[in-house]
Amino acid sequence: MPSTSQQELSKRLEGHFLHVPTDGQERLIEAFPRFLLSDKPRCTLLVKGYAGTGKTTSIGAIVRTLIEIRKTFIMLAPTGRAAKVMASYSGVNAHTIHRCIYKAQTGADGERGYKIAENKFKNAVFIVDEASMIGADDGLLEDLMQYVFSVKGCRLILVGDGAQLPPVGCVLSPALDLAYMKTRFDLTIAEVELTEVVRQELNSSILINAHSLRVCIDGLDPGSRASVPKIDIEAGPDVIKLSVEDLQETIESLHSKYGEDGVVIVTRSNKRAVLFNQQIRKRILWQEDEINIGDRLMVVKNNYYWLKEYDEISDELIANGDIVEVVRILDRFDRYGYEFAEVDVVLVELENSPHLSLTIMTTFLNDNKPSLSIAENKELFKKIADDYLDLRNKSKIHAAVIRDQCYQALQVKYAYSLTCHKAQGGQWPAIILDQGFITEENMDREWLRWLYTGFTRAVSELYLLNFNQKFFK
């Protein structure tokens, strides 16, 4: 990177904003050069911003500045769909965190797993969007820190919205908690928070209402009961109250307008998602079998097995949250108490995806459970191992099970209706947000965050389903 001063960097960055920066963006313009030019170790910058505050515009400006000064940078996000959104607003390819920081490996017993990859980037800036989704309990946050800072001179920008849902089981998003990050990972860390709504965004009634929800969230202590928020459907044409009677016609119209991948129903539970998926497939898509050509499925568990045979794909991970589309069905069968199908699929979010031949487990497509539990996975292993007892060698039996198509079957759910946690990180042209039944006793800060997260998944149109009239102005 050519030598440059903080003042020069600030001017370059400011020049890449298409509109007059807000006060928060001005603070970012001042903070970014200090972060980039600091000689302190483990430099990290938190960029927090609510919906409509120009967070994506700011990151786009940072990206263009880094390109201009020829600084190496890597764009990352927790899910494939979030990476796709990141690429769309930045104009630069983005990858999932898993695909960047992990490398597949085969153990001595033949088991396929992964390890933290070698960071081959020197003095690079890693920009991670949707950081509110990164959990600490599953080890991803710690592994990300280890990967990035294993090379001296690498820096990290964590970008996220603190009003969105935290990872499952968490009260706060650890990756956006400055005190936690500083103490836990010994970082040189600073924070810039964008709070002012960008004037250009006030034309969107989706963002106007999201801003009102965020104000409610900020004013409520954890554990306190929330007042009923008042949604303004008169603020613009893009927020619409939807009756159950009009649901089918609306979905059909949105499919025609945006395609099947352009609309999703976001709901509160796996049980309700299953019901919506069943009805969409039966009444709108005319799909009668459990699995059909054209079905869109969401992967619910990481899989490192099936991609290793495809040289045209650079990594071996089919990630939790990836969407696949069924293009051919070769066989259906029952085994070990579960249902399976041999299929060809394409990865929806991978441009020019080859047809991948693999096995999927269809048992949980219409089940309220999201996937196999740890205990069920161990039991499946034992049942499959019994079929290889003729090998008479524990290591050989173990290796055979690991290679078995049933043990490695891709675990999937239908992708037409998702819980809010599964939808988080993605955006769709149209969202149907299903409130379901809720009592005032259940209206707390976390519920408001669920509502806010659901609102901010929609780009162009937001339909509110099963919302009581008391929610509207």
Short mmCIF file of C-alpha atoms in Angstrom, two decimals:
data_model
loop_
_atom_site.label_atom_id
_atom_site.label_comp_id
_atom_site.label_asym_id
_atom_site.label_seq_id
_atom_site.Cartn_x
_atom_site.Cartn_y
_atom_site.Cartn_z
CA MET A 1 0.00 0.00 0.00
CA PRO A 2 1.47 3.39 -0.96
CA SER A 3 2.33 5.63 1.99
CA THR A 4 -0.54 7.92 2.92
CA SER A 5 -1.59 10.08 5.84
CA GLN A 6 -4.70 9.97 8.01
CA GLN A 7 -5.90 13.21 6.46
CA GLU A 8 -5.45 11.88 2.93
CA LEU A 9 -7.31 8.67 3.81
CA SER A 10 -10.18 10.64 5.34
CA LYS A 11 -10.52 12.70 2.17
CA ARG A 12 -10.42 9.62 -0.03
CA LEU A 13 -13.07 7.88 2.09
CA GLU A 14 -15.35 10.91 2.22
CA GLY A 15 -15.08 11.21 -1.56
CA HIS A 16 -16.67 7.77 -1.97
CA PHE A 17 -19.90 8.73 -0.16
CA LEU A 18 -22.58 9.51 -2.72
CA HIS A 19 -24.42 11.86 -0.36
CA VAL A 20 -23.46 14.26 2.42
CA PRO A 21 -22.31 12.01 5.30
CA THR A 22 -24.35 11.89 8.50
CA ASP A 23 -22.73 12.71 11.84
CA GLY A 24 -22.13 8.99 12.44
CA GLN A 25 -20.57 8.55 9.02
CA GLU A 26 -18.34 11.56 9.72
CA ARG A 27 -17.12 9.80 12.87
CA LEU A 28 -16.38 6.73 10.77
CA ILE A 29 -14.48 8.85 8.24
CA GLU A 30 -12.29 10.06 11.12
CA ALA A 31 -11.91 6.67 12.81
CA PHE A 32 -11.13 4.54 9.76
CA PRO A 33 -7.70 6.08 8.95
CA ARG A 34 -6.59 5.74 12.59
CA PHE A 35 -7.63 2.09 12.49
CA LEU A 36 -5.93 1.40 9.16
CA LEU A 37 -2.65 3.17 9.94
CA SER A 38 -2.27 2.17 13.60
CA ASP A 39 0.88 0.26 14.50
CA LYS A 40 -0.80 -1.34 17.53
CA PRO A 41 -1.50 -5.10 17.52
CA ARG A 42 -4.81 -6.85 16.74
CA CYS A 43 -6.58 -3.74 15.43
CA THR A 44 -10.35 -4.11 15.25
CA LEU A 45 -13.10 -1.67 14.31
CA LEU A 46 -16.76 -2.21 15.22
CA VAL A 47 -19.15 -0.52 12.80
CA LYS A 48 -22.65 -0.74 14.23
CA GLY A 49 -25.64 0.67 12.42
CA TYR A 50 -29.39 0.28 12.47
CA ALA A 51 -31.46 -0.23 9.34
CA GLY A 52 -31.53 2.90 7.22
CA THR A 53 -28.51 4.58 8.85
CA GLY A 54 -26.24 4.10 5.84
CA LYS A 55 -24.22 1.17 7.13
CA THR A 56 -24.01 -0.57 3.76
CA THR A 57 -23.21 2.74 2.04
CA SER A 58 -20.38 3.27 4.53
CA ILE A 59 -18.90 -0.19 3.99
CA GLY A 60 -19.19 0.30 0.23
CA ALA A 61 -17.20 3.53 0.57
CA ILE A 62 -14.55 1.75 2.68
CA VAL A 63 -14.27 -0.99 0.04
CA ARG A 64 -13.79 1.52 -2.77
CA THR A 65 -11.16 3.31 -0.70
CA LEU A 66 -9.26 0.07 -0.05
CA ILE A 67 -9.33 -0.73 -3.76
CA GLU A 68 -8.09 2.77 -4.57
CA ILE A 69 -5.10 2.52 -2.23
CA ARG A 70 -4.42 -1.09 -3.30
CA LYS A 71 -4.93 -2.55 0.15
CA THR A 72 -5.72 -6.27 0.34
CA PHE A 73 -9.13 -6.98 1.89
CA ILE A 74 -11.45 -9.97 2.29
CA MET A 75 -15.25 -9.76 2.58
CA LEU A 76 -16.95 -12.30 4.86
CA ALA A 77 -20.42 -13.05 6.23
CA PRO A 78 -21.90 -15.81 8.43
CA THR A 79 -24.14 -17.35 5.71
CA GLY A 80 -24.14 -17.75 1.95
CA ARG A 81 -27.16 -15.52 1.52
CA ALA A 82 -25.61 -12.82 3.73
CA ALA A 83 -22.43 -13.03 1.63
CA LYS A 84 -24.54 -12.62 -1.51
CA VAL A 85 -26.19 -9.49 -0.06
CA MET A 86 -22.77 -8.16 0.94
CA ALA A 87 -21.44 -8.69 -2.59
CA SER A 88 -24.46 -6.94 -4.10
CA TYR A 89 -23.98 -3.71 -2.15
CA SER A 90 -20.17 -3.65 -2.26
CA GLY A 91 -19.62 -4.83 -5.81
CA VAL A 92 -16.95 -7.25 -4.58
CA ASN A 93 -17.15 -11.02 -4.09
CA ALA A 94 -17.86 -12.09 -0.52
CA HIS A 95 -17.48 -15.50 1.12
CA THR A 96 -18.87 -17.25 4.16
CA ILE A 97 -16.70 -17.20 7.28
CA HIS A 98 -16.65 -21.00 7.31
CA ARG A 99 -15.38 -21.23 3.73
CA CYS A 100 -12.58 -18.78 4.46
CA ILE A 101 -11.24 -19.87 7.83
CA TYR A 102 -11.71 -23.65 7.77
CA LYS A 103 -10.04 -26.37 5.77
CA ALA A 104 -11.35 -29.91 5.37
CA GLN A 105 -9.19 -32.72 6.72
CA THR A 106 -9.36 -36.48 7.04
CA GLY A 107 -8.40 -38.00 10.38
CA ALA A 108 -6.41 -41.16 10.93
CA ASP A 109 -9.68 -43.05 11.35
CA GLY A 110 -10.99 -41.80 8.00
CA GLU A 111 -13.43 -39.31 9.51
CA ARG A 112 -13.95 -36.15 7.47
CA GLY A 113 -13.76 -32.97 9.54
CA TYR A 114 -12.18 -29.55 9.42
CA LYS A 115 -9.49 -27.44 11.01
CA ILE A 116 -8.62 -23.75 11.02
CA ALA A 117 -6.91 -22.97 7.73
CA GLU A 118 -3.64 -21.08 7.35
CA ASN A 119 -4.18 -17.34 6.88
CA LYS A 120 -2.18 -16.60 3.72
CA PHE A 121 -3.06 -12.92 3.59
CA LYS A 122 -0.46 -10.42 4.79
CA ASN A 123 -1.44 -7.01 6.19
CA ALA A 124 -5.01 -7.61 5.02
CA VAL A 125 -8.27 -6.08 6.21
CA PHE A 126 -11.02 -8.60 6.94
CA ILE A 127 -14.52 -7.08 6.72
CA VAL A 128 -17.21 -9.25 8.35
CA ASP A 129 -20.85 -8.25 7.85
CA GLU A 130 -23.87 -9.42 9.89
CA ALA A 131 -21.60 -9.88 12.90
CA SER A 132 -24.63 -9.96 15.21
CA MET A 133 -25.15 -13.56 14.03
CA ILE A 134 -21.72 -14.81 15.13
CA GLY A 135 -21.97 -16.85 18.30
CA ALA A 136 -19.33 -17.55 20.92
CA ASP A 137 -20.66 -20.87 22.20
CA ASP A 138 -20.07 -22.76 18.93
CA GLY A 139 -16.46 -21.58 18.70
CA LEU A 140 -16.87 -19.63 15.44
CA LEU A 141 -16.00 -16.25 16.94
CA GLU A 142 -12.87 -17.58 18.64
CA ASP A 143 -11.79 -19.38 15.45
CA LEU A 144 -12.32 -16.21 13.42
CA MET A 145 -10.10 -14.23 15.81
CA GLN A 146 -7.43 -16.92 15.73
CA TYR A 147 -7.45 -17.05 11.92
CA VAL A 148 -7.34 -13.28 11.31
CA PHE A 149 -4.72 -12.41 13.91
CA SER A 150 -2.46 -15.39 13.27
CA VAL A 151 -0.68 -13.12 10.76
CA LYS A 152 0.88 -9.90 12.01
CA GLY A 153 -0.56 -6.76 10.45
CA CYS A 154 -4.00 -8.17 9.64
CA ARG A 155 -6.96 -6.07 10.77
CA LEU A 156 -10.64 -6.75 11.34
CA ILE A 157 -13.81 -4.74 10.75
CA LEU A 158 -16.94 -6.21 12.34
CA VAL A 159 -20.17 -4.80 10.90
CA GLY A 160 -23.60 -5.38 12.36
CA ASP A 161 -26.93 -4.20 13.69
CA GLY A 162 -27.23 -4.49 17.46
CA ALA A 163 -31.03 -4.33 17.32
CA GLN A 164 -31.26 -7.62 15.42
CA LEU A 165 -31.69 -10.99 17.07
CA PRO A 166 -28.56 -12.27 18.83
CA PRO A 167 -27.35 -15.84 18.21
CA VAL A 168 -29.65 -18.55 19.59
CA GLY A 169 -29.22 -18.80 23.36
CA CYS A 170 -27.55 -15.40 23.71
CA VAL A 171 -28.93 -12.22 25.25
CA LEU A 172 -26.45 -10.02 23.37
CA SER A 173 -24.42 -10.44 20.19
CA PRO A 174 -20.88 -11.05 21.52
CA ALA A 175 -19.13 -9.90 18.33
CA LEU A 176 -20.75 -6.45 18.67
CA ASP A 177 -20.01 -6.09 22.39
CA LEU A 178 -16.91 -3.87 22.61
CA ALA A 179 -16.10 -4.64 26.25
CA TYR A 180 -16.43 -8.40 25.72
CA MET A 181 -14.33 -8.39 22.54
CA LYS A 182 -11.59 -6.22 24.07
CA THR A 183 -11.26 -8.37 27.19
CA ARG A 184 -11.79 -11.80 25.65
CA PHE A 185 -9.46 -11.39 22.66
CA ASP A 186 -7.02 -8.70 23.84
CA LEU A 187 -7.88 -6.40 20.94
CA THR A 188 -6.95 -2.86 20.09
CA ILE A 189 -10.54 -1.96 19.37
CA ALA A 190 -12.71 1.06 18.61
CA GLU A 191 -16.41 1.45 17.90
CA VAL A 192 -18.42 3.70 15.59
CA GLU A 193 -22.20 3.57 15.83
CA LEU A 194 -24.46 4.97 13.12
CA THR A 195 -27.77 6.13 14.57
CA GLU A 196 -29.13 8.85 12.27
CA VAL A 197 -31.46 7.62 9.53
CA VAL A 198 -30.12 8.63 6.12
CA ARG A 199 -32.45 11.15 4.53
CA GLN A 200 -32.70 9.15 1.30
CA GLU A 201 -34.05 6.14 3.24
CA LEU A 202 -37.04 8.02 4.62
CA ASN A 203 -38.93 7.25 1.41
CA SER A 204 -39.21 3.63 2.57
CA SER A 205 -42.07 2.92 4.95
CA ILE A 206 -40.33 -0.38 5.78
CA LEU A 207 -37.36 1.55 7.19
CA ILE A 208 -39.56 4.23 8.79
CA ASN A 209 -41.32 1.51 10.78
CA ALA A 210 -38.07 -0.34 11.48
CA HIS A 211 -36.67 2.91 12.91
CA SER A 212 -39.69 3.22 15.22
CA LEU A 213 -39.20 -0.36 16.40
CA ARG A 214 -35.53 0.30 17.06
CA VAL A 215 -36.41 3.33 19.21
CA CYS A 216 -38.72 1.06 21.22
CA ILE A 217 -35.90 -1.48 21.63
CA ASP A 218 -33.43 1.16 22.81
CA GLY A 219 -35.88 2.42 25.41
CA LEU A 220 -36.63 -0.96 26.96
CA ASP A 221 -34.59 -2.84 29.54
CA PRO A 222 -34.04 -6.59 29.04
CA GLY A 223 -36.83 -8.53 30.74
CA SER A 224 -39.25 -5.60 30.75
CA ARG A 225 -42.60 -5.83 29.03
CA ALA A 226 -42.95 -3.85 25.80
CA SER A 227 -45.81 -1.60 24.85
CA VAL A 228 -47.66 -2.54 21.69
CA PRO A 229 -45.73 -0.84 18.85
CA LYS A 230 -47.80 1.17 16.40
CA ILE A 231 -47.05 0.24 12.80
CA ASP A 232 -47.77 2.96 10.25
CA ILE A 233 -49.12 1.34 7.08
CA GLU A 234 -50.07 4.76 5.73
CA ALA A 235 -46.43 5.88 5.60
CA GLY A 236 -45.98 4.34 2.15
CA PRO A 237 -47.08 1.55 -0.18
CA ASP A 238 -44.42 -0.99 0.77
CA VAL A 239 -45.89 -2.13 4.14
CA ILE A 240 -49.20 -3.94 3.72
CA LYS A 241 -51.55 -5.60 6.18
CA LEU A 242 -52.40 -9.05 4.81
CA SER A 243 -55.41 -11.20 5.63
CA VAL A 244 -55.27 -14.99 5.66
CA GLU A 245 -57.94 -15.03 2.94
CA ASP A 246 -55.64 -13.13 0.57
CA LEU A 247 -52.47 -15.09 1.41
CA GLN A 248 -52.52 -17.57 -1.48
CA GLU A 249 -53.31 -14.97 -4.12
CA THR A 250 -50.59 -12.68 -2.72
CA ILE A 251 -47.93 -15.42 -2.79
CA GLU A 252 -48.87 -16.36 -6.35
CA SER A 253 -48.64 -12.72 -7.40
CA LEU A 254 -45.26 -12.26 -5.68
CA HIS A 255 -43.90 -15.47 -7.25
CA SER A 256 -44.91 -14.11 -10.64
CA LYS A 257 -43.28 -10.76 -9.87
CA TYR A 258 -40.05 -11.83 -8.13
CA GLY A 259 -39.74 -15.58 -8.70
CA GLU A 260 -39.96 -18.32 -6.07
CA ASP A 261 -36.60 -17.28 -4.61
CA GLY A 262 -37.74 -13.67 -4.28
CA VAL A 263 -40.31 -14.14 -1.54
CA VAL A 264 -40.29 -15.97 1.79
CA ILE A 265 -42.63 -16.27 4.75
CA VAL A 266 -40.80 -15.45 7.99
CA THR A 267 -42.48 -16.91 11.04
CA ARG A 268 -41.94 -17.50 14.74
CA SER A 269 -41.41 -21.26 15.06
CA ASN A 270 -40.29 -24.36 13.19
CA LYS A 271 -43.81 -25.73 13.60
CA ARG A 272 -45.42 -22.78 11.79
CA ALA A 273 -42.70 -22.84 9.12
CA VAL A 274 -43.50 -26.50 8.43
CA LEU A 275 -47.22 -25.71 8.07
CA PHE A 276 -46.57 -22.82 5.67
CA ASN A 277 -44.13 -24.89 3.62
CA GLN A 278 -46.65 -27.71 3.31
CA GLN A 279 -49.42 -25.41 2.13
CA ILE A 280 -47.19 -23.49 -0.33
CA ARG A 281 -46.01 -26.72 -1.94
CA LYS A 282 -49.51 -28.22 -2.11
CA ARG A 283 -51.71 -25.25 -3.02
CA ILE A 284 -49.35 -22.96 -4.96
CA LEU A 285 -46.52 -25.08 -6.38
CA TRP A 286 -48.71 -28.20 -6.90
CA GLN A 287 -46.06 -30.45 -5.41
CA GLU A 288 -47.61 -33.67 -4.12
CA ASP A 289 -44.61 -35.88 -3.33
CA GLU A 290 -42.33 -35.29 -0.38
CA ILE A 291 -39.60 -34.17 -2.76
CA ASN A 292 -40.02 -32.92 -6.33
CA ILE A 293 -37.92 -31.42 -9.10
CA GLY A 294 -37.77 -27.67 -8.54
CA ASP A 295 -38.01 -27.87 -4.76
CA ARG A 296 -35.87 -25.32 -2.92
CA LEU A 297 -34.30 -26.66 0.24
CA MET A 298 -32.30 -25.01 3.00
CA VAL A 299 -29.32 -26.92 4.38
CA VAL A 300 -29.55 -27.11 8.19
CA LYS A 301 -26.21 -28.71 9.03
CA ASN A 302 -22.70 -28.14 7.63
CA ASN A 303 -21.52 -30.90 5.30
CA TYR A 304 -17.93 -31.40 4.10
CA TYR A 305 -18.43 -34.66 2.22
CA TRP A 306 -20.15 -34.18 -1.12
CA LEU A 307 -18.19 -31.32 -2.71
CA LYS A 308 -14.76 -32.90 -2.54
CA GLU A 309 -15.34 -34.57 -5.94
CA TYR A 310 -16.06 -31.30 -7.76
CA ASP A 311 -12.89 -29.50 -8.87
CA GLU A 312 -14.91 -26.54 -10.25
CA ILE A 313 -15.93 -25.61 -6.68
CA SER A 314 -13.06 -24.16 -4.66
CA ASP A 315 -14.06 -25.47 -1.22
CA GLU A 316 -15.66 -28.56 0.27
CA LEU A 317 -18.34 -27.02 2.48
CA ILE A 318 -22.06 -27.04 1.89
CA ALA A 319 -22.93 -24.69 4.73
CA ASN A 320 -25.80 -24.47 7.17
CA GLY A 321 -28.10 -21.88 5.57
CA ASP A 322 -27.18 -22.62 1.93
CA ILE A 323 -30.11 -23.06 -0.47
CA VAL A 324 -30.15 -25.90 -3.00
CA GLU A 325 -32.62 -26.56 -5.81
CA VAL A 326 -33.52 -30.11 -6.83
CA VAL A 327 -32.97 -30.66 -10.56
CA ARG A 328 -33.23 -34.47 -10.75
CA ILE A 329 -34.45 -37.30 -8.52
CA LEU A 330 -32.76 -40.65 -9.00
CA ASP A 331 -34.05 -42.75 -6.11
CA ARG A 332 -36.02 -42.66 -2.87
CA PHE A 333 -35.47 -45.18 -0.08
CA ASP A 334 -35.97 -45.90 3.62
CA ARG A 335 -33.13 -47.11 5.80
CA TYR A 336 -32.26 -47.16 9.51
CA GLY A 337 -35.65 -45.65 10.36
CA TYR A 338 -35.16 -42.56 8.15
CA GLU A 339 -36.20 -41.53 4.65
CA PHE A 340 -33.64 -40.55 2.00
CA ALA A 341 -33.46 -39.52 -1.64
CA GLU A 342 -30.65 -39.61 -4.18
CA VAL A 343 -30.85 -36.35 -6.09
CA ASP A 344 -29.00 -33.88 -8.29
CA VAL A 345 -29.07 -30.31 -6.97
CA VAL A 346 -27.56 -26.91 -7.74
CA LEU A 347 -26.36 -24.39 -5.17
CA VAL A 348 -28.75 -21.47 -5.67
CA GLU A 349 -26.32 -18.83 -4.43
CA LEU A 350 -23.35 -20.11 -6.49
CA GLU A 351 -23.24 -18.68 -10.00
CA ASN A 352 -23.01 -21.42 -12.65
CA SER A 353 -23.26 -24.13 -10.01
CA PRO A 354 -22.61 -27.62 -11.43
CA HIS A 355 -25.18 -30.34 -10.87
CA LEU A 356 -24.20 -32.04 -7.62
CA SER A 357 -25.14 -35.68 -7.15
CA LEU A 358 -25.77 -36.39 -3.48
CA THR A 359 -28.08 -37.96 -0.92
CA ILE A 360 -30.50 -35.93 1.19
CA MET A 361 -32.38 -36.95 4.31
CA THR A 362 -36.06 -36.16 3.71
CA THR A 363 -37.33 -37.24 7.14
CA PHE A 364 -37.30 -33.75 8.64
CA LEU A 365 -38.83 -31.91 5.69
CA ASN A 366 -42.26 -32.12 7.30
CA ASP A 367 -41.08 -32.49 10.90
CA ASN A 368 -41.05 -29.72 13.49
CA LYS A 369 -37.52 -30.72 14.49
CA PRO A 370 -34.82 -28.84 12.58
CA SER A 371 -32.38 -31.75 12.18
CA LEU A 372 -30.88 -34.83 13.84
CA SER A 373 -29.98 -34.36 17.46
CA ILE A 374 -26.53 -35.37 18.69
CA ALA A 375 -28.00 -38.49 20.28
CA GLU A 376 -29.87 -39.42 17.08
CA ASN A 377 -26.73 -38.93 15.01
CA LYS A 378 -24.79 -41.29 17.32
CA GLU A 379 -27.58 -43.86 17.09
CA LEU A 380 -27.58 -43.62 13.28
CA PHE A 381 -23.82 -44.20 13.32
CA LYS A 382 -24.27 -47.39 15.36
CA LYS A 383 -27.01 -48.73 13.06
CA ILE A 384 -24.92 -48.14 9.94
CA ALA A 385 -21.85 -49.67 11.63
CA ASP A 386 -23.81 -52.91 12.15
CA ASP A 387 -24.00 -53.27 8.35
CA TYR A 388 -20.20 -53.25 8.11
CA LEU A 389 -19.41 -55.79 10.84
CA ASP A 390 -18.07 -58.18 8.20
CA LEU A 391 -15.04 -55.88 7.89
CA ARG A 392 -13.98 -57.22 11.33
CA ASN A 393 -11.81 -54.19 12.08
CA LYS A 394 -12.94 -51.24 14.16
CA SER A 395 -11.02 -48.66 12.14
CA LYS A 396 -12.25 -50.05 8.83
CA ILE A 397 -15.85 -50.11 10.09
CA HIS A 398 -15.54 -46.52 11.29
CA ALA A 399 -14.11 -45.38 7.93
CA ALA A 400 -16.88 -47.20 6.06
CA VAL A 401 -19.58 -45.47 8.10
CA ILE A 402 -18.00 -42.08 7.45
CA ARG A 403 -18.19 -42.77 3.71
CA ASP A 404 -21.75 -44.11 3.85
CA GLN A 405 -24.29 -42.05 1.90
CA CYS A 406 -26.86 -42.25 4.70
CA TYR A 407 -24.48 -41.02 7.37
CA GLN A 408 -23.37 -38.16 5.09
CA ALA A 409 -26.87 -37.35 3.80
CA LEU A 410 -27.50 -33.63 3.51
CA GLN A 411 -29.97 -32.53 6.20
CA VAL A 412 -32.47 -30.09 4.72
CA LYS A 413 -35.76 -28.24 5.24
CA TYR A 414 -38.05 -26.59 2.70
CA ALA A 415 -36.97 -22.99 2.03
CA TYR A 416 -40.29 -21.26 1.29
CA SER A 417 -40.96 -20.38 4.92
CA LEU A 418 -38.25 -19.84 7.53
CA THR A 419 -37.90 -18.88 11.15
CA CYS A 420 -36.48 -15.41 11.74
CA HIS A 421 -33.13 -16.82 12.88
CA LYS A 422 -32.83 -18.82 9.64
CA ALA A 423 -33.78 -15.77 7.55
CA GLN A 424 -31.35 -13.49 9.40
CA GLY A 425 -28.52 -12.22 7.24
CA GLY A 426 -30.58 -12.56 4.07
CA GLN A 427 -32.79 -10.13 2.21
CA TRP A 428 -35.62 -10.81 -0.18
CA PRO A 429 -37.57 -8.46 -2.47
CA ALA A 430 -40.75 -9.46 -0.63
CA ILE A 431 -41.29 -10.77 2.90
CA ILE A 432 -44.50 -12.06 4.43
CA LEU A 433 -44.02 -11.66 8.18
CA ASP A 434 -46.25 -13.97 10.20
CA GLN A 435 -46.83 -12.70 13.73
CA GLY A 436 -48.94 -15.65 14.83
CA PHE A 437 -50.63 -15.56 18.22
CA ILE A 438 -48.95 -13.52 20.93
CA THR A 439 -50.13 -12.21 24.27
CA GLU A 440 -49.08 -8.92 25.80
CA GLU A 441 -47.22 -10.89 28.49
CA ASN A 442 -44.90 -12.20 25.75
CA MET A 443 -44.16 -8.76 24.35
CA ASP A 444 -40.64 -8.06 25.62
CA ARG A 445 -37.40 -6.67 24.24
CA GLU A 446 -36.47 -9.92 22.52
CA TRP A 447 -39.85 -10.03 20.80
CA LEU A 448 -39.28 -6.47 19.54
CA ARG A 449 -35.91 -7.57 18.18
CA TRP A 450 -37.64 -10.46 16.40
CA LEU A 451 -40.09 -7.99 14.87
CA TYR A 452 -37.32 -5.59 13.86
CA THR A 453 -35.25 -8.38 12.31
CA GLY A 454 -38.26 -9.60 10.34
CA PHE A 455 -39.03 -6.09 9.06
CA THR A 456 -35.48 -5.56 7.87
CA ARG A 457 -35.39 -8.73 5.74
CA ALA A 458 -37.67 -7.03 3.17
CA VAL A 459 -36.21 -4.88 0.39
CA SER A 460 -39.27 -3.75 -1.57
CA GLU A 461 -42.47 -5.14 -0.06
CA LEU A 462 -43.43 -6.25 3.45
CA TYR A 463 -46.72 -8.02 4.14
CA LEU A 464 -47.89 -8.35 7.75
CA LEU A 465 -49.87 -11.53 8.38
CA ASN A 466 -51.83 -12.36 11.54
CA PHE A 467 -51.18 -8.98 13.14
CA ASN A 468 -53.93 -7.79 15.47
CA GLN A 469 -55.49 -4.43 14.59
CA LYS A 470 -54.07 -2.95 17.79
CA PHE A 471 -50.62 -3.01 16.12
CA PHE A 472 -51.63 -0.41 13.58
CA LYS A 473 -51.98 3.36 13.89
#
